[in-house]
mmCIF file of C-alpha atoms in Angstrom:
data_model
loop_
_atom_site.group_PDB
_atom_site.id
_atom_site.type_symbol
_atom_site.label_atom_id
_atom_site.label_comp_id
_atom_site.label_asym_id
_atom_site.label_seq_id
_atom_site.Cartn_x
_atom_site.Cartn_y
_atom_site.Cartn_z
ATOM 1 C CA UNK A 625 -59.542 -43.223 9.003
ATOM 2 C CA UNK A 626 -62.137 -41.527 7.333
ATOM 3 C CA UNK A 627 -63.450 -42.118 3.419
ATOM 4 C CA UNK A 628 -61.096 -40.267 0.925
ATOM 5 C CA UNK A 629 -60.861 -41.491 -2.745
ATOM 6 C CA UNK A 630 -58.075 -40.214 -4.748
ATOM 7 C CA UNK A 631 -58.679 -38.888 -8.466
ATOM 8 C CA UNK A 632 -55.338 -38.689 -10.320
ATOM 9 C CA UNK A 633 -54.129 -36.067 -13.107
ATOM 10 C CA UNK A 634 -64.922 -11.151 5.929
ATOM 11 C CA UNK A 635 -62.514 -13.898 6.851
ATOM 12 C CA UNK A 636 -62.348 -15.057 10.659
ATOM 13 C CA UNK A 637 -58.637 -15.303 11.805
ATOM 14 C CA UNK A 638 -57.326 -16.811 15.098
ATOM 15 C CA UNK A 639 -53.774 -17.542 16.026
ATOM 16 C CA UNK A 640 -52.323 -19.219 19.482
ATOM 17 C CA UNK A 641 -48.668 -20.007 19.959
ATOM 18 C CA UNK A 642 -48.290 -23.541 22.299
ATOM 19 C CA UNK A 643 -51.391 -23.967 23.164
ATOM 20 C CA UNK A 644 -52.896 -27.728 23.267
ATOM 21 C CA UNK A 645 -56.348 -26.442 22.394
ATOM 22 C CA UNK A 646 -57.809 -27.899 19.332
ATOM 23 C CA UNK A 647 -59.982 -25.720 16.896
ATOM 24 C CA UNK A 648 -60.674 -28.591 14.864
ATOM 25 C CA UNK A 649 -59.900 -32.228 16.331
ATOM 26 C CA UNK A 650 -59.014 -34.957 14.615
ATOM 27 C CA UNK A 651 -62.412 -36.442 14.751
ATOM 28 C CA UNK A 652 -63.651 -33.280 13.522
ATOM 29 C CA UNK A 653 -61.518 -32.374 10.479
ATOM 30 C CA UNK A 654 -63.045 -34.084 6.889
ATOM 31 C CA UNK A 655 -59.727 -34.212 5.599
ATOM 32 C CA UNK A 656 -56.292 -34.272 6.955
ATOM 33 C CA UNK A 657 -52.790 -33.547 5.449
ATOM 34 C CA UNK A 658 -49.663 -33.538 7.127
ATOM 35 C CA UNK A 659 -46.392 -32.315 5.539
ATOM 36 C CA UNK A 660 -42.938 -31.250 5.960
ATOM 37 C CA UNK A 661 -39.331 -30.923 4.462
ATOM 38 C CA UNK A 662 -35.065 -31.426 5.315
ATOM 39 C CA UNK A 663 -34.979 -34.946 6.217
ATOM 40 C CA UNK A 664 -31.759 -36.400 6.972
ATOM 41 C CA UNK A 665 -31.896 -40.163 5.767
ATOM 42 C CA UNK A 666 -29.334 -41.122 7.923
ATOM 43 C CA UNK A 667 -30.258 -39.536 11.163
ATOM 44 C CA UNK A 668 -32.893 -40.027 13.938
ATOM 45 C CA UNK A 669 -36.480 -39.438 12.809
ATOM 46 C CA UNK A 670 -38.592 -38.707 15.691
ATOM 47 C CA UNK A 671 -41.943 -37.272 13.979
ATOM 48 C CA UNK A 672 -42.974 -40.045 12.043
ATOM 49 C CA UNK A 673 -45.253 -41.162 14.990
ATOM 50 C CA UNK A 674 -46.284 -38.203 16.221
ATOM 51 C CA UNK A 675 -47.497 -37.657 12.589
ATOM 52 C CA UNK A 676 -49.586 -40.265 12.444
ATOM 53 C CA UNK A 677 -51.018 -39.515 15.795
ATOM 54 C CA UNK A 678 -52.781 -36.702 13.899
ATOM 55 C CA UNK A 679 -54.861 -39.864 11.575
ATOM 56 C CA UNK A 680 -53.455 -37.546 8.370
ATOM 57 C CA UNK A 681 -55.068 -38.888 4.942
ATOM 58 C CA UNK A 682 -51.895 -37.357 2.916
ATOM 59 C CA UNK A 683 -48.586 -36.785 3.422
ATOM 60 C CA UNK A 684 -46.432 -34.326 1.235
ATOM 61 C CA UNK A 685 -43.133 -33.912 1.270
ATOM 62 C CA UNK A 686 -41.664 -30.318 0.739
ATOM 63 C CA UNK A 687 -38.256 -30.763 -0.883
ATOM 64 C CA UNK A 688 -35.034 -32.061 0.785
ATOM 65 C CA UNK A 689 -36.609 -35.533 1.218
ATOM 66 C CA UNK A 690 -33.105 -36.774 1.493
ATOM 67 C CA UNK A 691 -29.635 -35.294 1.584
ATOM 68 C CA UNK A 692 -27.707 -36.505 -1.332
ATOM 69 C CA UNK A 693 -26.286 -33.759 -2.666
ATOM 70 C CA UNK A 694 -23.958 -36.065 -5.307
ATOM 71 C CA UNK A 695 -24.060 -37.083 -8.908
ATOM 72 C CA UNK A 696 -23.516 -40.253 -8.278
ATOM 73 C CA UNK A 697 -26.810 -42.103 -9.250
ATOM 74 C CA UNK A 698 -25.536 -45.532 -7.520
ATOM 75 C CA UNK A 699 -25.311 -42.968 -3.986
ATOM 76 C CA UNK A 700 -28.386 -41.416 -4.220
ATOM 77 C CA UNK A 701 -30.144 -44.519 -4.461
ATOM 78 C CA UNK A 702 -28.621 -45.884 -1.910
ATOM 79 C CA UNK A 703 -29.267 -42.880 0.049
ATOM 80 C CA UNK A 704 -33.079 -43.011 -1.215
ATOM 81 C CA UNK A 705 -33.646 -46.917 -0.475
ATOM 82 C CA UNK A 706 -32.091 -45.924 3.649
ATOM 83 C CA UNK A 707 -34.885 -43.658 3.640
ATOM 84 C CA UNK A 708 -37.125 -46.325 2.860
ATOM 85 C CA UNK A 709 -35.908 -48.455 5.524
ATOM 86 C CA UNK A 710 -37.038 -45.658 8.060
ATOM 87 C CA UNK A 711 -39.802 -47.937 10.197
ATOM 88 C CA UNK A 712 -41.437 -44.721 10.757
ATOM 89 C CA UNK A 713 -41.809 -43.992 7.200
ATOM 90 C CA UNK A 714 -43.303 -47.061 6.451
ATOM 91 C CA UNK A 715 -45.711 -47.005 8.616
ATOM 92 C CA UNK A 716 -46.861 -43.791 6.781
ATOM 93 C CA UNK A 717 -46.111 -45.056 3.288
ATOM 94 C CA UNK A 718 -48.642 -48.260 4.573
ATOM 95 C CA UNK A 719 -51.320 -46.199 5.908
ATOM 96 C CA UNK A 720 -51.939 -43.082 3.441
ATOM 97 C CA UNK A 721 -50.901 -41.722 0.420
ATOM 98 C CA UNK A 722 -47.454 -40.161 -0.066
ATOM 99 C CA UNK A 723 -46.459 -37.080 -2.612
ATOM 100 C CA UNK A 724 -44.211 -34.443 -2.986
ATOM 101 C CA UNK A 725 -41.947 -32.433 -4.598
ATOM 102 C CA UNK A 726 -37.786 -32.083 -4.185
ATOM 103 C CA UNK A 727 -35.491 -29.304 -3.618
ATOM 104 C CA UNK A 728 -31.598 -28.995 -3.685
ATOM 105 C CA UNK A 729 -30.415 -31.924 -1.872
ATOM 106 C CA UNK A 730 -32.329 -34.729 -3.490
ATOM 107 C CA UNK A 731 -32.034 -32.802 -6.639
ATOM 108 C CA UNK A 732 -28.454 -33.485 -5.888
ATOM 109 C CA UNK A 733 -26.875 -29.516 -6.038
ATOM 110 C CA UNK A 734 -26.730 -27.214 -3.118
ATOM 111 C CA UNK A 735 -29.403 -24.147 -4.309
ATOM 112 C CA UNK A 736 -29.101 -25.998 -7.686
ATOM 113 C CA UNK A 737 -31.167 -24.904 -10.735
ATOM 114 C CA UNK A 738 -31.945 -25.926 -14.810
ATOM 115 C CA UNK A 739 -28.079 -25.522 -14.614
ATOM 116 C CA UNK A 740 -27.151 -29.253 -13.217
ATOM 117 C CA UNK A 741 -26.211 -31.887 -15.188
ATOM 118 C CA UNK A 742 -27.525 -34.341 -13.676
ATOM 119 C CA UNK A 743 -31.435 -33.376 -13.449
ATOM 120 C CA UNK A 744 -32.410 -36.309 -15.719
ATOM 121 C CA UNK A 745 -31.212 -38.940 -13.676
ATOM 122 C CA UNK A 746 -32.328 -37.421 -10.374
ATOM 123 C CA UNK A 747 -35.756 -37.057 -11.883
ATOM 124 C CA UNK A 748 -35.543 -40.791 -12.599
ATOM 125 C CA UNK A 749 -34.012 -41.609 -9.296
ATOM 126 C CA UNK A 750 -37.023 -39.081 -7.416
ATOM 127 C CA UNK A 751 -39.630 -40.914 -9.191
ATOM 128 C CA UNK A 752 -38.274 -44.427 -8.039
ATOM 129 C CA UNK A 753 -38.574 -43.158 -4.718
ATOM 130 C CA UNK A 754 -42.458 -42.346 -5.467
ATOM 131 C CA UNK A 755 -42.804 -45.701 -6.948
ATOM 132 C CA UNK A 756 -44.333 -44.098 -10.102
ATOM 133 C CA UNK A 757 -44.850 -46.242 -12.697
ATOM 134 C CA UNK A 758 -42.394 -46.802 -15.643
ATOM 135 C CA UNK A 759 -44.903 -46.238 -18.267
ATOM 136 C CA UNK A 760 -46.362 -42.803 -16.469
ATOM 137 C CA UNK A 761 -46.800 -40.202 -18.290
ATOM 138 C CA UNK A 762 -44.223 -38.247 -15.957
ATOM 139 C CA UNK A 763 -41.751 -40.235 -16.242
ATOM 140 C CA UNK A 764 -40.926 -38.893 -19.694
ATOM 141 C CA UNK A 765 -41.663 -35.269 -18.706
ATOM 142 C CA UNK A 766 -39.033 -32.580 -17.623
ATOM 143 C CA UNK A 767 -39.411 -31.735 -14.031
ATOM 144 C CA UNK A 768 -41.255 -33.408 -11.252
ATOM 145 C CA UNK A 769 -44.589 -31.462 -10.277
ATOM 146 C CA UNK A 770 -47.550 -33.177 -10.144
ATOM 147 C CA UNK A 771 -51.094 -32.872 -9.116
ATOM 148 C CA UNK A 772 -53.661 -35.222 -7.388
ATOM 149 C CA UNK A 773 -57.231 -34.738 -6.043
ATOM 150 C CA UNK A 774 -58.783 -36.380 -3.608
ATOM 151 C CA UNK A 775 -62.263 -36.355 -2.888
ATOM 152 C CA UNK A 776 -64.449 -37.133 0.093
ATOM 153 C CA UNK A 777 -68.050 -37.394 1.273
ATOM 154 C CA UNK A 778 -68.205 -33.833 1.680
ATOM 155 C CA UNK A 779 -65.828 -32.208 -0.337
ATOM 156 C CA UNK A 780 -62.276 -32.676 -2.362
ATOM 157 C CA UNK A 781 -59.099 -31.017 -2.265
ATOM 158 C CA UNK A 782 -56.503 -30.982 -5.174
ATOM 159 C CA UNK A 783 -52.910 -30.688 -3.871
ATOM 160 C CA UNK A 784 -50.412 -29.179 -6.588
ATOM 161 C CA UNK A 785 -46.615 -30.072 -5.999
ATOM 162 C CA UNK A 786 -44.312 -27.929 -7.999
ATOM 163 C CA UNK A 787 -40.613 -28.307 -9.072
ATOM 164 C CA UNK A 788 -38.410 -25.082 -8.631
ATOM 165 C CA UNK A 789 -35.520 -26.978 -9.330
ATOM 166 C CA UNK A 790 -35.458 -28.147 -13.095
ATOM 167 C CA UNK A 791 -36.200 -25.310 -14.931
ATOM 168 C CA UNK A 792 -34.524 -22.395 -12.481
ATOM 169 C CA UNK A 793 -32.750 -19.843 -13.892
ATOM 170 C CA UNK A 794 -29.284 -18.734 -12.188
ATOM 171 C CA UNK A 795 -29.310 -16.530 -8.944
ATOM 172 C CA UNK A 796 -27.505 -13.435 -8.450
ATOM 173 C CA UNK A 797 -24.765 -13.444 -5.545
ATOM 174 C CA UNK A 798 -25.447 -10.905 -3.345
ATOM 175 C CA UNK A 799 -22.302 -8.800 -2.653
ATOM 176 C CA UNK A 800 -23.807 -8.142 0.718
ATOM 177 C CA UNK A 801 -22.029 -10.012 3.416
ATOM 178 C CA UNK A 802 -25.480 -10.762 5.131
ATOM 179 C CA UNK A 803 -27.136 -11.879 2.235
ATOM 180 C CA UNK A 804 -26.643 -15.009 -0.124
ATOM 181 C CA UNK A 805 -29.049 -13.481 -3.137
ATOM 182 C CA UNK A 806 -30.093 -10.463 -4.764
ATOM 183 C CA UNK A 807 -33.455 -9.918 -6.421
ATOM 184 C CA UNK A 808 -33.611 -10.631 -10.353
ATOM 185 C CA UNK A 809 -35.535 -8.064 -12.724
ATOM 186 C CA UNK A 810 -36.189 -11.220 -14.949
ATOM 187 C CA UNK A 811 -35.617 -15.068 -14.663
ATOM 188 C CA UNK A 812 -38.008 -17.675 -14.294
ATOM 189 C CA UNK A 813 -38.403 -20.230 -11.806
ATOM 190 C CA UNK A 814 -41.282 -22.661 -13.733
ATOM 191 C CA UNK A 815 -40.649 -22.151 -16.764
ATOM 192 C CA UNK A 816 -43.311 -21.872 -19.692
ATOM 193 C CA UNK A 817 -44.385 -25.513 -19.508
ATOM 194 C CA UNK A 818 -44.862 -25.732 -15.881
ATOM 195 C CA UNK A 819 -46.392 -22.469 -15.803
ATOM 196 C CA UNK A 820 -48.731 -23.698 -18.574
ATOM 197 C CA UNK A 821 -49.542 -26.745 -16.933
ATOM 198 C CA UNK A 822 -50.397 -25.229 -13.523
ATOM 199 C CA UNK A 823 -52.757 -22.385 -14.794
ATOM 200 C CA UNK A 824 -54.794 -25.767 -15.934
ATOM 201 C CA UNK A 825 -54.697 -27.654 -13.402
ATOM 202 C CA UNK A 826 -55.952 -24.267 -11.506
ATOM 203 C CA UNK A 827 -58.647 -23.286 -14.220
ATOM 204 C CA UNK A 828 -60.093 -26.681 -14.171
ATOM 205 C CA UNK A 829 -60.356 -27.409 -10.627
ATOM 206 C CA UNK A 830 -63.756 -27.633 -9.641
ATOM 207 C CA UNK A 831 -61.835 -28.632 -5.845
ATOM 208 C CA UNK A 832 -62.947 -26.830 -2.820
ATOM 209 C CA UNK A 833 -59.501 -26.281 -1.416
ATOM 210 C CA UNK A 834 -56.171 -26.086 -3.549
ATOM 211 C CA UNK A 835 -53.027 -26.624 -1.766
ATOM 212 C CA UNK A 836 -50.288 -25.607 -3.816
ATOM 213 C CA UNK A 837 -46.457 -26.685 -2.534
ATOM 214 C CA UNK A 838 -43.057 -25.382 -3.219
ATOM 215 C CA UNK A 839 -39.649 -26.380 -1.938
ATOM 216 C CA UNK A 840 -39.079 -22.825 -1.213
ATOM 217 C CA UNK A 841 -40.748 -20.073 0.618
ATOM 218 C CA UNK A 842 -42.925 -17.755 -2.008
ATOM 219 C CA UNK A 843 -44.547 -14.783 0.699
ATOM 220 C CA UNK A 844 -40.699 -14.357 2.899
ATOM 221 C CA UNK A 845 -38.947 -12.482 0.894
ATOM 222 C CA UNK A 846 -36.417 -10.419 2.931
ATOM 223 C CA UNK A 847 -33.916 -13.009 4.162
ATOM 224 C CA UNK A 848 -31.457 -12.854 1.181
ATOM 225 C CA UNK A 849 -31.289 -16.716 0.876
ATOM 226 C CA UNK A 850 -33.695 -19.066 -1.894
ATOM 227 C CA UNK A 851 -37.092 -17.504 -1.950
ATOM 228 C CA UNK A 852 -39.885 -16.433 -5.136
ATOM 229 C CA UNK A 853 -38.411 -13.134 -3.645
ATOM 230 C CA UNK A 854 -35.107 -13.580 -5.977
ATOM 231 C CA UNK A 855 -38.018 -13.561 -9.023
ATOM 232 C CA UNK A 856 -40.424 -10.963 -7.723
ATOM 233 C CA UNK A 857 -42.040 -10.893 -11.303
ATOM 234 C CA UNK A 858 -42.939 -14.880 -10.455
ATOM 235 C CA UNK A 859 -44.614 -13.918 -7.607
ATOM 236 C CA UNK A 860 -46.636 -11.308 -9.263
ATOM 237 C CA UNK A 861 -47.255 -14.299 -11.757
ATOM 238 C CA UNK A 862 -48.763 -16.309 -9.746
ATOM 239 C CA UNK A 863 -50.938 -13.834 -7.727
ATOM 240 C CA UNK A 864 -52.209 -12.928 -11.074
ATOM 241 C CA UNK A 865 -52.931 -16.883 -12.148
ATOM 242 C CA UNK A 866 -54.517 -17.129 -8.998
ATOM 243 C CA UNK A 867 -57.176 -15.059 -9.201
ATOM 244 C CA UNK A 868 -57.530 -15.017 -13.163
ATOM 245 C CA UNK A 869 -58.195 -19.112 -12.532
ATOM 246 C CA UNK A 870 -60.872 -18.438 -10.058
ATOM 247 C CA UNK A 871 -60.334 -21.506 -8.201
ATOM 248 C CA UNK A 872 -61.077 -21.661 -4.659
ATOM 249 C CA UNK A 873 -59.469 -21.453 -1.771
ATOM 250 C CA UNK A 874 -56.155 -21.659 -2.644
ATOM 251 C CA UNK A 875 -52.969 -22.054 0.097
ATOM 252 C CA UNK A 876 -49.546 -22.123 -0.247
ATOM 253 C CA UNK A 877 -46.713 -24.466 1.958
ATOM 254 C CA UNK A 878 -43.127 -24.441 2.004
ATOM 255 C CA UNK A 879 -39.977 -26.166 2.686
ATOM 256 C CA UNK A 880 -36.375 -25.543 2.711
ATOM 257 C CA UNK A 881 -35.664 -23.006 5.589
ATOM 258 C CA UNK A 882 -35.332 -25.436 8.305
ATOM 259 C CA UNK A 883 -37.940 -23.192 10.099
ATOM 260 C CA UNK A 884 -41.318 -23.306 10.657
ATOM 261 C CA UNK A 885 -43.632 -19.579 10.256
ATOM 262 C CA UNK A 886 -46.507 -18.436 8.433
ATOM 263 C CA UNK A 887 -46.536 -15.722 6.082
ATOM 264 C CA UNK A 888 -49.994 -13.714 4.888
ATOM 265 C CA UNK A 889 -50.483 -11.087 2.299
ATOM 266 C CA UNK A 890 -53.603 -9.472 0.918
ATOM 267 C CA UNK A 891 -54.048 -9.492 -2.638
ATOM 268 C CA UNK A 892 -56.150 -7.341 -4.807
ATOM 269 C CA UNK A 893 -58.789 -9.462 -6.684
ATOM 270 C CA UNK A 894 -59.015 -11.852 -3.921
ATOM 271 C CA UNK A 895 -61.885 -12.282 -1.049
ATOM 272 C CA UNK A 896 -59.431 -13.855 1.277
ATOM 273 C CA UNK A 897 -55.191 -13.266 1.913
ATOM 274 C CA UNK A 898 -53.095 -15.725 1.176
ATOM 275 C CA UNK A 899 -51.280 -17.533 3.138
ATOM 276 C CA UNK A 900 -47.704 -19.687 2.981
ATOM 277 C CA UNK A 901 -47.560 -22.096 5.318
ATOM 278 C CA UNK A 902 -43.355 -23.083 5.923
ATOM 279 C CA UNK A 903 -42.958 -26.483 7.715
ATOM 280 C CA UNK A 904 -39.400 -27.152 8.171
ATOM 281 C CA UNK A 905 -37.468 -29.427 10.210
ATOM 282 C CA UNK A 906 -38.598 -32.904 10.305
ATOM 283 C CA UNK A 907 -34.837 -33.743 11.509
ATOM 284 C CA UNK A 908 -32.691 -31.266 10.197
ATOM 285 C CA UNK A 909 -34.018 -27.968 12.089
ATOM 286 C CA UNK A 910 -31.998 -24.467 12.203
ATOM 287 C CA UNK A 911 -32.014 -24.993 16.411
ATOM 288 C CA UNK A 912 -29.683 -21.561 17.096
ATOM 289 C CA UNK A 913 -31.558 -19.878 14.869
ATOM 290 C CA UNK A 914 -31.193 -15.655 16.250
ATOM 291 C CA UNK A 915 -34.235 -14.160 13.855
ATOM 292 C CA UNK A 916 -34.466 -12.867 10.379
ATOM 293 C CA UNK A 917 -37.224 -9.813 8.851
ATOM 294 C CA UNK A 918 -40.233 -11.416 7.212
ATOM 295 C CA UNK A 919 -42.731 -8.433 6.722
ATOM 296 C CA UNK A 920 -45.796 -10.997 6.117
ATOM 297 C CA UNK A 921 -45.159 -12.771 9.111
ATOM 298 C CA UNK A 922 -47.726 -13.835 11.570
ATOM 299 C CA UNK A 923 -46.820 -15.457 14.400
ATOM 300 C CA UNK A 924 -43.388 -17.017 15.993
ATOM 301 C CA UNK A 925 -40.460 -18.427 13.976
ATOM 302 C CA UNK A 926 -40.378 -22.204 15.210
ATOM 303 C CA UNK A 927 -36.922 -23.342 14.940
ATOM 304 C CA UNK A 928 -37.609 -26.784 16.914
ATOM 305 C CA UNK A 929 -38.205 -30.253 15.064
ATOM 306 C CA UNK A 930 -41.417 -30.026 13.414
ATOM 307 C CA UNK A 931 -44.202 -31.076 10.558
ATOM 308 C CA UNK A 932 -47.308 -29.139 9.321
ATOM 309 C CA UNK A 933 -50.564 -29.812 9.497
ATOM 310 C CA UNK A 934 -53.884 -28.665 7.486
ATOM 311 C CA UNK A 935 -57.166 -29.842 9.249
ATOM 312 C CA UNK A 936 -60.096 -29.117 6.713
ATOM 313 C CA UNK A 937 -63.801 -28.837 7.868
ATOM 314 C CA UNK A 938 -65.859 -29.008 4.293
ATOM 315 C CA UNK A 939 -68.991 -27.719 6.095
ATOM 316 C CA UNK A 940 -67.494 -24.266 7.563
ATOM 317 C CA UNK A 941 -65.358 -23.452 4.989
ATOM 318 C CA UNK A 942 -62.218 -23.193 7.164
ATOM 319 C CA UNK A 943 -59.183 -25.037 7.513
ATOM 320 C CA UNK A 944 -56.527 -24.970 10.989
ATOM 321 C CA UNK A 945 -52.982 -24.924 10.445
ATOM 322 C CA UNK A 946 -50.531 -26.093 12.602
ATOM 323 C CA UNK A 947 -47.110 -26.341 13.324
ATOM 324 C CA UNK A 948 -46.520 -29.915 15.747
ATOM 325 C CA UNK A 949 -43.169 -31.145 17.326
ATOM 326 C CA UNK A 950 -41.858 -34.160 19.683
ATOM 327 C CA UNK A 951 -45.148 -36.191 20.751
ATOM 328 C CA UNK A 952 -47.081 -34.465 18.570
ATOM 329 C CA UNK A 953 -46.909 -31.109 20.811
ATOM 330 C CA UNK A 954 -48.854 -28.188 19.643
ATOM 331 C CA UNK A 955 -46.717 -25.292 18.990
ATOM 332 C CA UNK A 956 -48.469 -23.060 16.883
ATOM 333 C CA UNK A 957 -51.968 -22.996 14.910
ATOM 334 C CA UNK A 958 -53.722 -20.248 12.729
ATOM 335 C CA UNK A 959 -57.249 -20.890 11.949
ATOM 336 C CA UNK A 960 -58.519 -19.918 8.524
ATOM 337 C CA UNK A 961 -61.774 -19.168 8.082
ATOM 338 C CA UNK A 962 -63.289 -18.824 4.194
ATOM 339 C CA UNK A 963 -66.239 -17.221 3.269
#
């Protein structure tokens, strides 16, 4: 394991699809996180291995950590503490350093937002699960994001975990038969406080990668279900935060979709595109999935079992993403390159 230390609160592209060559090896990489989302807590989980195969020195979880989906508090702890029992997970909560956000099925409501009555004791019930202190600071704030950096030898990376849960505003049906959602021409999915809070912790990063996650997928925007693309202004938000903060290297990941793909826009203001990274699938996987129109796609849809993976190398600037399976197969990687 190499030396991390936690501190609390022309660009060169190359893509292969199932190959087993390595860009950047384990050995290699200066810093390692693995990630992923829709974990059934009472179901075979087959990745926790494979994940730490791959010597990560974070795990974050993208939302759907367990399926709950109740109001019942004495349920979802029951469902939280099975999760804990996973021998697999333990093994990962002994060796590294866990965070993470939640989306709708530990926040307890199917595509649930600020609407559900029972955020307050989910939030309590979520942080439980974290083991976060009683006396933290977040225990007696709304919402669950949270930021952590963690520094090595030769650089740091901050890792931002948002909640687009709590403060939510509703979602339009989409009289479309193919569609769940329409687009909104207002609504908020942060909220002023969260969007306050993350334009600091952006601002005053001096970090030389920031890894921003949210439950659900902020660059696919076509697919009519929960995506930034029901709150298009958000997304123009955040592009604008992004650069106005100047912090570097910034990368997006995403749950929810039980899907795996990378999406890559360019934005005006940056030197680099930006990229959303979806892992997910560590058990609960859309396996007939028939295709759907992403216009910032690169690469395959991976509808198989799967976690993410960000290999950094501090000293050329460049990080590999990838997209693993059952013993730890290789099935897609995109090499980023910064300048």
């Amino acid at each position: 394991m190499k030396s991390v230390f936690k501190v609390l609160p022309v660009f060169l592209l190359m893509l292969s699809c199932g190959s087993n060559s390595k860009i950047i090896s384990e050995e290699d990489a200066d810093f390692v996180i693995a990630f992923g989302s829709c974990n059934k807590e009472d179901e075979p989980q087959p990745l926790w291995n494979p994940i730490l195969l791959n010597d990560p020195d974070l795990f974050i979880w993208g939302g759907d950590n367990i399926y709950s989906d109740t109001d019942d508090p004495d349920k979802m702890k029951a469902d939280y503490h099975l999760q804990n029992q996973i021998l697999g997970y333990q093994k990962v909560l002994d060796k590294i350093p866990v965070m993470g956000t939640w989306d709708d099925h530990d926040y307890g409501l199917n595509d649930g937002g600020k609407e559900w009555h029972f955020k307050e004791e989910s939030q309590q019930l979520f942080l439980d699960f974290f083991d976060v202190p009683h006396n933290s600071p977040r225990r007696n704030r709304e919402g669950v994001y949270h930021a952590e950096v963690f520094e090595t030898a030769k650089g740091s990376v901050k890792a931002i975990v948002l909640d687009t849960r709590y403060f939510r505003d509703a979602l339009i049906r989409s009289e479309d038969a193919n569609r769940r959602y329409e687009p909104s021409t207002g609504g908020t999915i942060l909220r002023e406080d969260q969007w306050n809070w993350l334009a600091a912790e952006l601002e005053n990063s001096n970090a030389d990668f920031n890894i921003i996650m949210s439950s659900i997928q902020i660059l696919s925007v076509e697919h009519g279900y929960e995506t930034w693309g029901n709150f298009p202004l958000e997304i123009e938000k955040l592009k604008e935060l992004i650069i106005s903060s100047e912090a570097k290297n910034v990368m997006l990941l995403s749950g929810d979709r039980h899907i795996s793909e990378f999406s890559k826009i360019e934005v005006k203001g940056l030197n680099y595109p930006l990229f959303d990274f979806t892992s997910s699938g560590l058990n609960n996987n859309w396996s007939n999935f028939g295709g759907e129109p992403n216009r910032n796609r690169v690469g395959e849809v991976i509808s198989e079992k799967s976690f993410g993976l960000l290999k950094f190398d501090f000293d050329k600037n460049k990080v590999e993403m990838e997209m693993r399976g059952g013993n730890n197969e290789l099935l897609q990687d995109y090499m980023v390159e910064f300048q």
